[in-house]
Coordinates of C-alpha atoms and ligand atoms in Angstrom, one line a residue:
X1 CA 0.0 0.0 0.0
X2 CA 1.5 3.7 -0.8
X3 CA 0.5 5.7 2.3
X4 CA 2.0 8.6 4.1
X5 CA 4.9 9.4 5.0
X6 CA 4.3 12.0 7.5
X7 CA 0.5 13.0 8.8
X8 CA -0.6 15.6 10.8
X9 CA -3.2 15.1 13.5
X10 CA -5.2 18.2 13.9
X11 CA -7.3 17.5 16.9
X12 CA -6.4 16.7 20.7
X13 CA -7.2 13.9 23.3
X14 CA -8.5 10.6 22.8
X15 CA -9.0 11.1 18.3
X16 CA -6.0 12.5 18.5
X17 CA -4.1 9.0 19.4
X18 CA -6.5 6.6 18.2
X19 CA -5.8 8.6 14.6
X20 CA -1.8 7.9 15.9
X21 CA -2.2 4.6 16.2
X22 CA -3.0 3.6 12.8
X23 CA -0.3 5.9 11.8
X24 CA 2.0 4.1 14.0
X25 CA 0.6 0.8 13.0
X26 CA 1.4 2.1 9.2
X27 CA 4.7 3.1 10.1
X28 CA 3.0 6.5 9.2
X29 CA 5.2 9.7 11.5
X30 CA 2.8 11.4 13.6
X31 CA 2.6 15.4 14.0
X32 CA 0.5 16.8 17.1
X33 CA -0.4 20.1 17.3
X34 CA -1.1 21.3 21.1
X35 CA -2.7 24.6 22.9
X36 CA -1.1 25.9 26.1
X37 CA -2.9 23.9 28.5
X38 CA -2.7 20.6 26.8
X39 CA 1.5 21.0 26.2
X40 CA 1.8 17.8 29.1
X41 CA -1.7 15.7 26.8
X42 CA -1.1 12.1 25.8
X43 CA -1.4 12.9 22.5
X44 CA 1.7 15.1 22.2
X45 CA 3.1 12.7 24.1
X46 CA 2.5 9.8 22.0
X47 CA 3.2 11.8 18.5
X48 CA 6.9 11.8 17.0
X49 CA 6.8 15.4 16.5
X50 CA 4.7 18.3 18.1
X51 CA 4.0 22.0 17.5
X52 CA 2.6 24.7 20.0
X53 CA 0.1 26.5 17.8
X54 CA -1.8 29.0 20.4
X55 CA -3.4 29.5 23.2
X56 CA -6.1 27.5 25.3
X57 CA -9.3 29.3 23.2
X58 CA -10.1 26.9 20.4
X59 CA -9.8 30.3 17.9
X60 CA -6.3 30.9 18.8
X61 CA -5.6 26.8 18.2
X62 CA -7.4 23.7 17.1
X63 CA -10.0 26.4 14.8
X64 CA -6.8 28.2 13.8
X65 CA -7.0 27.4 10.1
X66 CA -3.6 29.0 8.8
X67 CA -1.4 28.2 11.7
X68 CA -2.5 24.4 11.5
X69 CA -1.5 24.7 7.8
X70 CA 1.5 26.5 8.6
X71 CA 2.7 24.0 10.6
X72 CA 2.2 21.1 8.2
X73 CA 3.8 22.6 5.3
X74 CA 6.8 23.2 7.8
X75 CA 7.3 19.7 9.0
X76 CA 6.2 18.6 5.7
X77 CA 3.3 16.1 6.3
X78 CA 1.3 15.1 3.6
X79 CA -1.9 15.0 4.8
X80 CA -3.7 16.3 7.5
X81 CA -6.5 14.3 9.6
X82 CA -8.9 16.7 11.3
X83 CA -10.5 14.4 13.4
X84 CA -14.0 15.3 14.9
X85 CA -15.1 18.4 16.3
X86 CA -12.8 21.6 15.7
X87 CA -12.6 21.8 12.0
X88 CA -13.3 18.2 10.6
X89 CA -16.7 19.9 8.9
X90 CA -15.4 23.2 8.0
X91 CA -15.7 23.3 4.4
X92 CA -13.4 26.6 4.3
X93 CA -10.6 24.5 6.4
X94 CA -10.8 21.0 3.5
X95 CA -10.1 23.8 0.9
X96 CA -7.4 25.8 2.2
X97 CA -5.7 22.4 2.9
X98 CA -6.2 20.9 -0.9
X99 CA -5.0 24.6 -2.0
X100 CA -1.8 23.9 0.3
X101 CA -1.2 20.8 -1.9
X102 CA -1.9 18.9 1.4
X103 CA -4.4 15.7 1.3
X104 CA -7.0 16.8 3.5
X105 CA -8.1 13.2 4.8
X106 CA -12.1 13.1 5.0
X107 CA -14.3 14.1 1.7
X108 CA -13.9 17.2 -1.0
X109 CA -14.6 20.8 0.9
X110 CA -16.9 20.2 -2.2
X111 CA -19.0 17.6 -0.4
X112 CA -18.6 18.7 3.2
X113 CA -20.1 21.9 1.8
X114 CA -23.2 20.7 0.4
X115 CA -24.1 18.3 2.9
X116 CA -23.6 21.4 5.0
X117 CA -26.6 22.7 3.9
X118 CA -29.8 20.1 5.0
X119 CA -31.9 22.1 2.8
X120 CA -29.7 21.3 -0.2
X121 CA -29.2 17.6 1.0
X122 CA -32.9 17.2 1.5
X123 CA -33.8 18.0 -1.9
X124 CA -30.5 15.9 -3.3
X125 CA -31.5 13.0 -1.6
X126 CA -35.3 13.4 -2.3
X127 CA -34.8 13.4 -5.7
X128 CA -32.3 10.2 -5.2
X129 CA -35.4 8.5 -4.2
X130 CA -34.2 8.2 -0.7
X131 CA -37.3 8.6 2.0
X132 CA -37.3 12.0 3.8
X133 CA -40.3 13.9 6.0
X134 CA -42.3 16.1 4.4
X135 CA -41.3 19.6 4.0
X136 CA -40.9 22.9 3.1
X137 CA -38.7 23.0 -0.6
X138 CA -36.3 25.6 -1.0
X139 CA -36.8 27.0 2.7
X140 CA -39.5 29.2 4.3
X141 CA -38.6 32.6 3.2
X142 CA -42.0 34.2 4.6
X143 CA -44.4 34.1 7.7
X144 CA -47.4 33.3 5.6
X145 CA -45.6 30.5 3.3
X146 CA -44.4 28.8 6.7
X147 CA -47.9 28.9 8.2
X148 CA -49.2 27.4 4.9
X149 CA -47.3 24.8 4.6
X150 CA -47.8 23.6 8.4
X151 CA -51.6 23.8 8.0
X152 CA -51.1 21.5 5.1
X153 CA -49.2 19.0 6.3
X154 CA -50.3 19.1 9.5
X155 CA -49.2 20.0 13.0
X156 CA -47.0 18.7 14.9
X157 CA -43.8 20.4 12.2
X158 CA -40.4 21.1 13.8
X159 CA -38.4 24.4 11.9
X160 CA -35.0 23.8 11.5
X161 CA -31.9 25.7 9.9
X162 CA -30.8 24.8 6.9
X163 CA -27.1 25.7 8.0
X164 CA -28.0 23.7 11.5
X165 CA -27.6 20.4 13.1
X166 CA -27.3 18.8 16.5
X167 CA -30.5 20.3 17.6
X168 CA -29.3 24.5 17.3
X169 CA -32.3 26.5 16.6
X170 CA -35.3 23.7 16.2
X171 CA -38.1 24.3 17.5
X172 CA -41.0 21.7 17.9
X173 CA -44.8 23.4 17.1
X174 CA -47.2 21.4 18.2
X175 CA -50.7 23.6 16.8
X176 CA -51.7 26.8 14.8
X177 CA -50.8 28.7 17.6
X178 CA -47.2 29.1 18.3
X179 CA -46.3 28.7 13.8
X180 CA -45.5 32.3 13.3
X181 CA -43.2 33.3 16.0
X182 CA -41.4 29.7 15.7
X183 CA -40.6 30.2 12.6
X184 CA -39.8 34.7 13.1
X185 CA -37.1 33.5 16.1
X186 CA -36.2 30.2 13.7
X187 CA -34.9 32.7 11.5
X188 CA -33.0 35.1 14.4
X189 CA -31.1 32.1 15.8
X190 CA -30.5 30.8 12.8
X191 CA -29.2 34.1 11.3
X192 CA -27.2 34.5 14.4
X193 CA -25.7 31.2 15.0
X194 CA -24.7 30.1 11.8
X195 CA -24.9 34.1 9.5
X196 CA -27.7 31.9 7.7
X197 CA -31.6 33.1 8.3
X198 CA -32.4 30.0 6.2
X199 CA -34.9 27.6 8.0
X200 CA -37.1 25.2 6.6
X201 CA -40.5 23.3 8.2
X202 CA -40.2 19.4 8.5
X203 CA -43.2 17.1 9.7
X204 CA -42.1 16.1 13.1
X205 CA -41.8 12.7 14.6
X206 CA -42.6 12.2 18.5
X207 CA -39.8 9.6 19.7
X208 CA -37.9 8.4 17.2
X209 CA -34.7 6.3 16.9
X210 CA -31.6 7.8 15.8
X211 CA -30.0 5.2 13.3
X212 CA -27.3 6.1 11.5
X213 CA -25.2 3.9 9.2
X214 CA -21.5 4.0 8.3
X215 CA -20.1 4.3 5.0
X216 CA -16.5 4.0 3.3
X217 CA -16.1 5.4 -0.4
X218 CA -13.2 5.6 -2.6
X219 CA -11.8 8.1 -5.5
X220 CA -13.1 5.3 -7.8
X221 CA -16.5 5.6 -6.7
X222 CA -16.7 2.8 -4.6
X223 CA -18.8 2.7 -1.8
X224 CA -19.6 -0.1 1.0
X225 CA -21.1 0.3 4.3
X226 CA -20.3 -1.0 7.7
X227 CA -24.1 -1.6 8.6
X228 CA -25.5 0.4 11.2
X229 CA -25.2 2.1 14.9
X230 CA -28.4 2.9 17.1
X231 CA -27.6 6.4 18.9
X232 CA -30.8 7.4 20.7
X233 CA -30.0 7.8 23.9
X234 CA -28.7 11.1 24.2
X235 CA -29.2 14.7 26.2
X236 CA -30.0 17.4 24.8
X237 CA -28.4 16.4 21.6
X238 CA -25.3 15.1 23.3
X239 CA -24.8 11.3 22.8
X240 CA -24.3 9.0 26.0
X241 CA -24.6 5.2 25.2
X242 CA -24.2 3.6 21.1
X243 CA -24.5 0.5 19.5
X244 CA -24.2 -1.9 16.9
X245 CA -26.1 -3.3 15.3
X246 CA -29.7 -1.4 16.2
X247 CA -31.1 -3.7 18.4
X248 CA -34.9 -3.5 16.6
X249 CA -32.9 -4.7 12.8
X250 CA -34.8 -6.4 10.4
X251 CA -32.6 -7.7 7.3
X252 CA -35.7 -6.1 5.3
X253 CA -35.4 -2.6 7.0
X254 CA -31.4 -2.9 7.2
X255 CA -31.5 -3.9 3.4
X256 CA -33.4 -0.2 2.8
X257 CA -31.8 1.4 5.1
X258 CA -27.8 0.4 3.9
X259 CA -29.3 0.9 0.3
X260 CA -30.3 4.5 1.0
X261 CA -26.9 5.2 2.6
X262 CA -24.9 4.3 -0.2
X263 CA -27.1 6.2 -2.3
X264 CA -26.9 9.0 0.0
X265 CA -23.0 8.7 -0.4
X266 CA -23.0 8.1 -4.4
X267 CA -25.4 11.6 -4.3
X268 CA -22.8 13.2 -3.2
X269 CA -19.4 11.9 -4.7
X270 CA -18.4 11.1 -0.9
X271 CA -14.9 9.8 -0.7
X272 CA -13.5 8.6 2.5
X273 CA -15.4 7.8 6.0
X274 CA -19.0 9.3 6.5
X275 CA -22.5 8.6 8.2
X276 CA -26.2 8.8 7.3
X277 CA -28.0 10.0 10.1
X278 CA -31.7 8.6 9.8
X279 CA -34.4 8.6 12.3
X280 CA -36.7 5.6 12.7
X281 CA -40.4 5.5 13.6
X282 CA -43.1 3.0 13.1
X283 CA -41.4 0.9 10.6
X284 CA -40.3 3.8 8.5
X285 CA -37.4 5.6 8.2
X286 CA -36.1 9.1 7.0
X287 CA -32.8 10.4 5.6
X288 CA -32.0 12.8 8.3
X289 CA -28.2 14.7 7.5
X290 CA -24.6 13.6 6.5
X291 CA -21.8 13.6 8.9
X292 CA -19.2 14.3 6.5
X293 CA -16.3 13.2 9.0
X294 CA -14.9 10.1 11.5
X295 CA -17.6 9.9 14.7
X296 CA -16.8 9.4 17.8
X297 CA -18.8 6.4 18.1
X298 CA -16.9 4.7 15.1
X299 CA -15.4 2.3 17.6
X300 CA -18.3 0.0 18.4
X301 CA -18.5 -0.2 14.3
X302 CA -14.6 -1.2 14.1
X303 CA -15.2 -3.7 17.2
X304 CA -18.6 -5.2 15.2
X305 CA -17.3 -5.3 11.8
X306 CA -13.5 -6.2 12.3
X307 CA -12.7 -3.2 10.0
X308 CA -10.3 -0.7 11.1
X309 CA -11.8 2.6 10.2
X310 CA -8.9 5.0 10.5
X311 CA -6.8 2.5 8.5
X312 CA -9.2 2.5 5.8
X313 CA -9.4 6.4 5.7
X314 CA -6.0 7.0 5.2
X315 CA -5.6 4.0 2.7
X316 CA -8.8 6.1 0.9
X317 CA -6.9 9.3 1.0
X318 CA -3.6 8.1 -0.2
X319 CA -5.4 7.1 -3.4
X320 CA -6.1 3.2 -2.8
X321 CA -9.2 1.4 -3.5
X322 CA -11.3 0.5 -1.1
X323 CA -9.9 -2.7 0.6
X324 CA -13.3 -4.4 0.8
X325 CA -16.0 -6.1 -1.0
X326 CA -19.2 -5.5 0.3
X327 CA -19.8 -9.6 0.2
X328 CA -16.1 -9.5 2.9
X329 CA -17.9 -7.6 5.5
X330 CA -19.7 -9.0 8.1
X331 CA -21.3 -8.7 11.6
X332 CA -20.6 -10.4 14.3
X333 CA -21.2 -10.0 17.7
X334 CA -22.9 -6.7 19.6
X335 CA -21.2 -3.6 20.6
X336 CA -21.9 -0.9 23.2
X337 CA -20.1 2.8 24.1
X338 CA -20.9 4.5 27.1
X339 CA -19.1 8.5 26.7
X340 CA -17.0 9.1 29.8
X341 CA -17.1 12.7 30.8
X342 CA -16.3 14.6 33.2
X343 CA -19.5 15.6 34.3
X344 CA -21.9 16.6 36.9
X345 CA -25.1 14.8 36.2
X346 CA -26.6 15.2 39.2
X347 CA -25.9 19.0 38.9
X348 CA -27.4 19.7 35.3
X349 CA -24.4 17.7 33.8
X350 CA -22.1 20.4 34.6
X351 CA -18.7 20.3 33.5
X352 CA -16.2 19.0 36.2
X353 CA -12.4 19.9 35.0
X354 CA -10.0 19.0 37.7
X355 CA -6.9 17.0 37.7
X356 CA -7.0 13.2 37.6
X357 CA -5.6 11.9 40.9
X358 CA -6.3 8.2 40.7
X359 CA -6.8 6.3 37.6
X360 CA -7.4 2.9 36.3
X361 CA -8.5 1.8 33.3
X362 CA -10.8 -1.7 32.5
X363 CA -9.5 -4.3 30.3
X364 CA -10.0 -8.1 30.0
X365 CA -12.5 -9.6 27.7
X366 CA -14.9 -7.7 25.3
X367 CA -13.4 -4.4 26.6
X368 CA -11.7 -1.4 24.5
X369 CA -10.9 2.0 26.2
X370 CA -10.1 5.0 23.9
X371 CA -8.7 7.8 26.4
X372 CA -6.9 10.9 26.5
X373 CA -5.9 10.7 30.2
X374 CA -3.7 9.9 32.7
X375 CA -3.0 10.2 36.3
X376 CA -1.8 13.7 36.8
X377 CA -3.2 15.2 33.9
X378 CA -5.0 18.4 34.5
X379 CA -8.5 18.3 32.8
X380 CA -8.7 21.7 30.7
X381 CA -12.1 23.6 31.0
X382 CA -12.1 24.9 28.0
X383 CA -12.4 21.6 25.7
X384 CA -15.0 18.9 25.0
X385 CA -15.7 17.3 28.7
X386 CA -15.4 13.2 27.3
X387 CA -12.3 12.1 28.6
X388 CA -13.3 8.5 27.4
X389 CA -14.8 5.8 25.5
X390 CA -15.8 2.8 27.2
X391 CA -16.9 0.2 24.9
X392 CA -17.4 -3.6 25.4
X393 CA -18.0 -6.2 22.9
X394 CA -19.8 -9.7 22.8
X395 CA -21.4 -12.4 21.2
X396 CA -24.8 -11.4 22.2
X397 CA -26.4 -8.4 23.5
X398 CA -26.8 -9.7 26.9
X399 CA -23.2 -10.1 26.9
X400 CA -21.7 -6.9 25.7
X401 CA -24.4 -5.3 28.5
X402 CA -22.7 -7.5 31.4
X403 CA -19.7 -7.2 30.2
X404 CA -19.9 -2.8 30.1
X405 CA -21.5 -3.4 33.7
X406 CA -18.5 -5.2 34.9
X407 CA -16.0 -2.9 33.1
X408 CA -17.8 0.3 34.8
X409 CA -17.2 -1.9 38.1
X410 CA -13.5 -2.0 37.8
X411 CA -13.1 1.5 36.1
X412 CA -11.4 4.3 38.6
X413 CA -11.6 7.6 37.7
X414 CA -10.5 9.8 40.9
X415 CA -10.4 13.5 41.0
X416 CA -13.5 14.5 38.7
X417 CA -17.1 13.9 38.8
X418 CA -17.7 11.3 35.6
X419 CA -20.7 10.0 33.8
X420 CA -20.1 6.3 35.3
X421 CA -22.6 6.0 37.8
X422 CA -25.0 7.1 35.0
X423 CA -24.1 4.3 32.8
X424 CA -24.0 2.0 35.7
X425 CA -27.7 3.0 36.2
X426 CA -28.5 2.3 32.3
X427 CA -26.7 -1.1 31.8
X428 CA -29.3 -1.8 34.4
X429 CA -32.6 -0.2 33.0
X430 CA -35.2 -2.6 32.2
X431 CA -36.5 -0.8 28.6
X432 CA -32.7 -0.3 28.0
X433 CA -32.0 -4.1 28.2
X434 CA -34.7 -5.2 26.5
X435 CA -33.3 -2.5 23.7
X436 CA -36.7 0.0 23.8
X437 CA -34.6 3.2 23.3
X438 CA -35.7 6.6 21.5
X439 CA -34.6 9.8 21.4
X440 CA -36.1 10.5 24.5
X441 CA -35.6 8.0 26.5
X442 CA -33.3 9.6 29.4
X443 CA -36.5 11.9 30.3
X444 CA -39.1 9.4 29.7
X445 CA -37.5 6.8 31.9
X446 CA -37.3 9.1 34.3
X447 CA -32.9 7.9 34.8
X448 CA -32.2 11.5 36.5
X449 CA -34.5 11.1 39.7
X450 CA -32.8 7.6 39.9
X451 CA -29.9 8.5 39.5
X452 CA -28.8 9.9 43.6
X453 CA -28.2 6.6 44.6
X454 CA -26.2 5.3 42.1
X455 CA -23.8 8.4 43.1
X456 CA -23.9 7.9 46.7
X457 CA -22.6 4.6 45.7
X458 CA -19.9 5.8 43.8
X459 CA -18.9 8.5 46.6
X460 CA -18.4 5.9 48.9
X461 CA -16.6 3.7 46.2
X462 CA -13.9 6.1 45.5
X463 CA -13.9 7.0 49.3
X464 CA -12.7 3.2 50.4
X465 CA -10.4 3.4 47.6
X466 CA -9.0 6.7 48.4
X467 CA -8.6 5.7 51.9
X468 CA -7.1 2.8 50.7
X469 CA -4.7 4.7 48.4
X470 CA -3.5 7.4 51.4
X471 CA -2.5 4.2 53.6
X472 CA 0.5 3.8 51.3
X473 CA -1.0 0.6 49.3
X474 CA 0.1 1.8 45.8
X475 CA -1.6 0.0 43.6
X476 CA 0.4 -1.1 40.7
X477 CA -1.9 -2.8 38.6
X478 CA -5.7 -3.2 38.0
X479 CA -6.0 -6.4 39.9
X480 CA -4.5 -4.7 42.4
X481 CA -6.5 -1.7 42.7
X482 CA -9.5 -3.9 41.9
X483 CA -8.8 -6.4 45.1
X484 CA -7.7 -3.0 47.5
X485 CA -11.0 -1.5 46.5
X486 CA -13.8 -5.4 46.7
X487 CA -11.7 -6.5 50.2
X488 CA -12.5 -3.3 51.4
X489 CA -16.3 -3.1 49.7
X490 CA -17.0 -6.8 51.8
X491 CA -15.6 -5.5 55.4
X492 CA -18.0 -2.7 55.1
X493 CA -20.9 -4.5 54.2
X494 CA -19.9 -7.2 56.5
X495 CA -19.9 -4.7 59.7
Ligands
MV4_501 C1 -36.2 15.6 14.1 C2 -36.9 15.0 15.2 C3 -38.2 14.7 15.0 N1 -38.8 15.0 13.8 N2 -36.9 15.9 13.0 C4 -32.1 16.5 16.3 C5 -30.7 16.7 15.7 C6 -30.9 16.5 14.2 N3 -29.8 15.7 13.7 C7 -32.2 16.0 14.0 N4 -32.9 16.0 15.2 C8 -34.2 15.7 15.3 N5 -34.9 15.9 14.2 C9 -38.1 15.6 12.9 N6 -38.8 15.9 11.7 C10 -36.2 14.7 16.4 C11 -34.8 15.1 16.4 C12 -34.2 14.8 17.7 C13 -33.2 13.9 17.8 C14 -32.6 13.3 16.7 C15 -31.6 12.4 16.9 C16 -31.1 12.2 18.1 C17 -31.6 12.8 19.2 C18 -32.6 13.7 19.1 C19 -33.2 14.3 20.2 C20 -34.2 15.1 20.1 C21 -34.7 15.4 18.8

């Protein structure tokens, strides 16, 4: 295979290494680029080379378009990987690479541009033949049009911006009433947040599924897809808990579905990684938006498919053709992620930065951890609050669930607040093991006033094993902490 020679990672903590790693595994040399506060992160650590390019405000460092640039034309890497986040769907960022004669690793600015725009994709699609919700063509440029349109296809409609995604600016309508200022402010936020007044109405759907499906294309046109991921359970448009496959698959509806995607990706000349984002009601599904870069949740695809994602995206980019047949990929197995952040939930899921003071990672069977941490490191405030990605793997559903309740068990995270004891909660959830998830799932099931107990727990968890920690027993490895922390569990339920 002719890959690179030299890439350069422009992104930070946990994407920033796992990007590393198949560049190491390649023989590929690694470039980090690093703000202030993360000059002492494992991912400059683990890189061959790294630059300082600014200080801690994303502007002045991971958004900073010319200095990233800069810096790879300097060290002379061939391609740059943006990761998620920061600039991997910044249209302006893929064209000022390709302009730099540098390979910008993900899809044309082309592409990422269009599927920018949901209007535009809507219609693209629509016209593809692939199923979308009713709505407004071309976007709702008056009051009156807007309010037409709703009466016609009936309430409830959602307005959205065109220039939008993850949830900015929709607003759910439910009756004639509240059309007209919906879709006035619709228009404000959407002018505001994005420079873009464009909105458009869609039918809306009460509890969907999010279902999105993973695709791989090549500069030859070749597209396969790596089947699907369900992703409803989520706050306020964050994601908490994946997994692959969907538990509710059919082979009729994943037929469709996996048909649509590729469509969806052929639509659009994709090249490289991507995923169709649909959401799933009643038997029907609807082509929601393209993410035009790797997702964070690309793991429990990699652990369900065998395929190494990353690998494959730099193989795309350095001009190969796609490695696989669509007949050589298979599923096997189930897959879950639970997000690890550092995170209040019990306090509004506030962010909790603070330095890690104790820390041991899960392993063993069906487990893969993908962190950016380590004991001592300093969490900044300014950045994305996941610190990791715990993900387990087995033959069955049941298993990967007991296996991501027993890897939550032995996972120490001292010195921040963390999202554990909420999955710890979920992995036991009846509706959530018998796989009845929607997109509003944390709220219907009510997980939040449940949830105290789960953290009192956890307090006096981490207590026995600080306690345990200040008496001098180092612990050394995660047996070791493991056994400190269960002897000293028994004794106190014991007395
Ligand atoms: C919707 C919807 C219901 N009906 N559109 C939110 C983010 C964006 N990607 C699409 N979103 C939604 N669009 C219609 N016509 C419900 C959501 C939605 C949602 C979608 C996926 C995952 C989580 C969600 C949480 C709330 C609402």
């Amino acid at each position: 295979m002719t890959f690179f020679d030299k890439v350069l990672i422009a992104n930070r903590g946990e994407i920033a290494i796992r990007i590393m790693r198949a560049c190491r595994e390649l023989g590929i040399e690694t470039v980090a680029i690093y703000s202030t506060p993360d000059k002492n992160a494992l991912h400059v650590k683990y890189a061959d080379e790294a630059f300082h390019i600014g200080e801690a405000h994303p502007s002045k460092s991971y958004l900073n378009r010319d200095r990233i640039i800069e810096v790879a034309t300097l060290c002379e890497a061939e391609a740059i990987h943006p990761g998620y986040g920061f600039l991997a769907e910044n249209y302006h960022f893929a064209e000022n690479v390709e302009q730099a004669g540098i390979t910008f690793i993900g899809p044309s600015s082309k592409t990422i541009h269009m599927m920018g725009s949901k209007l535009d994709s809507k219609e693209a699609m629509s016209s593809a033949g692939v199923p979308v919700l009713p709505w407004t063509k071309g976007g709702v440029t008056s009051t009156e049009a807007g309010i037409a349109f709703a009466e016609e296809i009936g309430y409830p409609v959602i307005v959205k911006a065109s220039a939008g995604g993850g949830g900015i600016g929709m607003q759910i309508v439910r009756d004639s009433s509240g059309i007209a200022e919906a879709i006035e402010k619709g228009m404000r936020i959407a002018q505001s947040a994005f420079g873009d007044p464009t909105i458009f109405i869609e039918k809306y759907l009460d509890k969907p599924r999010h279902i999105e499906v993973q695709v791989l294309s090549d500069y030859d046109g070749h597209g396969i897809h790596l089947y699907e991921r369900e992703c409803s359970i989520q706050r306020r448009h964050q994601k908490l808990v994946e997994e692959a496959p969907c538990p509710i698959m059919t082979p009729e509806l994943r037929e469709k579905m996996t048909d649509s995607a590729l469509t969806v990706a052929k639509v659009c000349n994709y090249t490289n990684a991507g995923t169709v984002e649909f959401l799933y009601s009643e038997g029907n599904y609807y082509f929601m938006e393209m993410n035009t870069r790797l997702q964070v949740e690309h793991t429990i695809t990699e652990l369900v498919t065998g395929v190494d994602i990353v690998r494959q995206q730099l193989a795309i980019a350095s001009g190969e053709p796609l490695a696989y047949e669509q007949d050589e990929i298979s599923l096997r197995g189930h897959a879950i992620e639970c997000r690890i952040n550092a995170e209040d939930p019990l306090n509004d899921f506030a962010a909790d930065p603070g330095k890690i003071v104790r820390y041991r990672s899960p392993g063993g069977p069906g487990i893969r951890v993908d962190s950016g941490i380590h004991v001592g490191y300093a969490i900044p405030p300014q950045y994305d609050s996941m610190i990791s990605k715990l993900c387990s793997y087995g033959l069955t559903r049941i298993e990967a669930i007991e296996r991501m309740r027993r890897a939550i068990y032995e996972y120490v995270i001292l010195g921040v607040k963390t999202t554990l004891p909420l999955h710890h909660s979920l992995m036991h959830n009846r509706q959530f093991i018998q796989g009845n998830t929607h997109t509003h799932f944390l709220v219907d099931q009510q997980i939040m006033r449940n949830l105290q107990s789960y953290y009192r727990d956890e307090e006096s968890r981490m207590q026995t094993l600080a306690a345990s920690l200040r008496q001098g027993k180092e612990t050394a490895a995660v047996t070791a902490a493991v056994n400190v922390y269960i002897q000293h569990m028994n004794k106190g339920k014991q007395a």
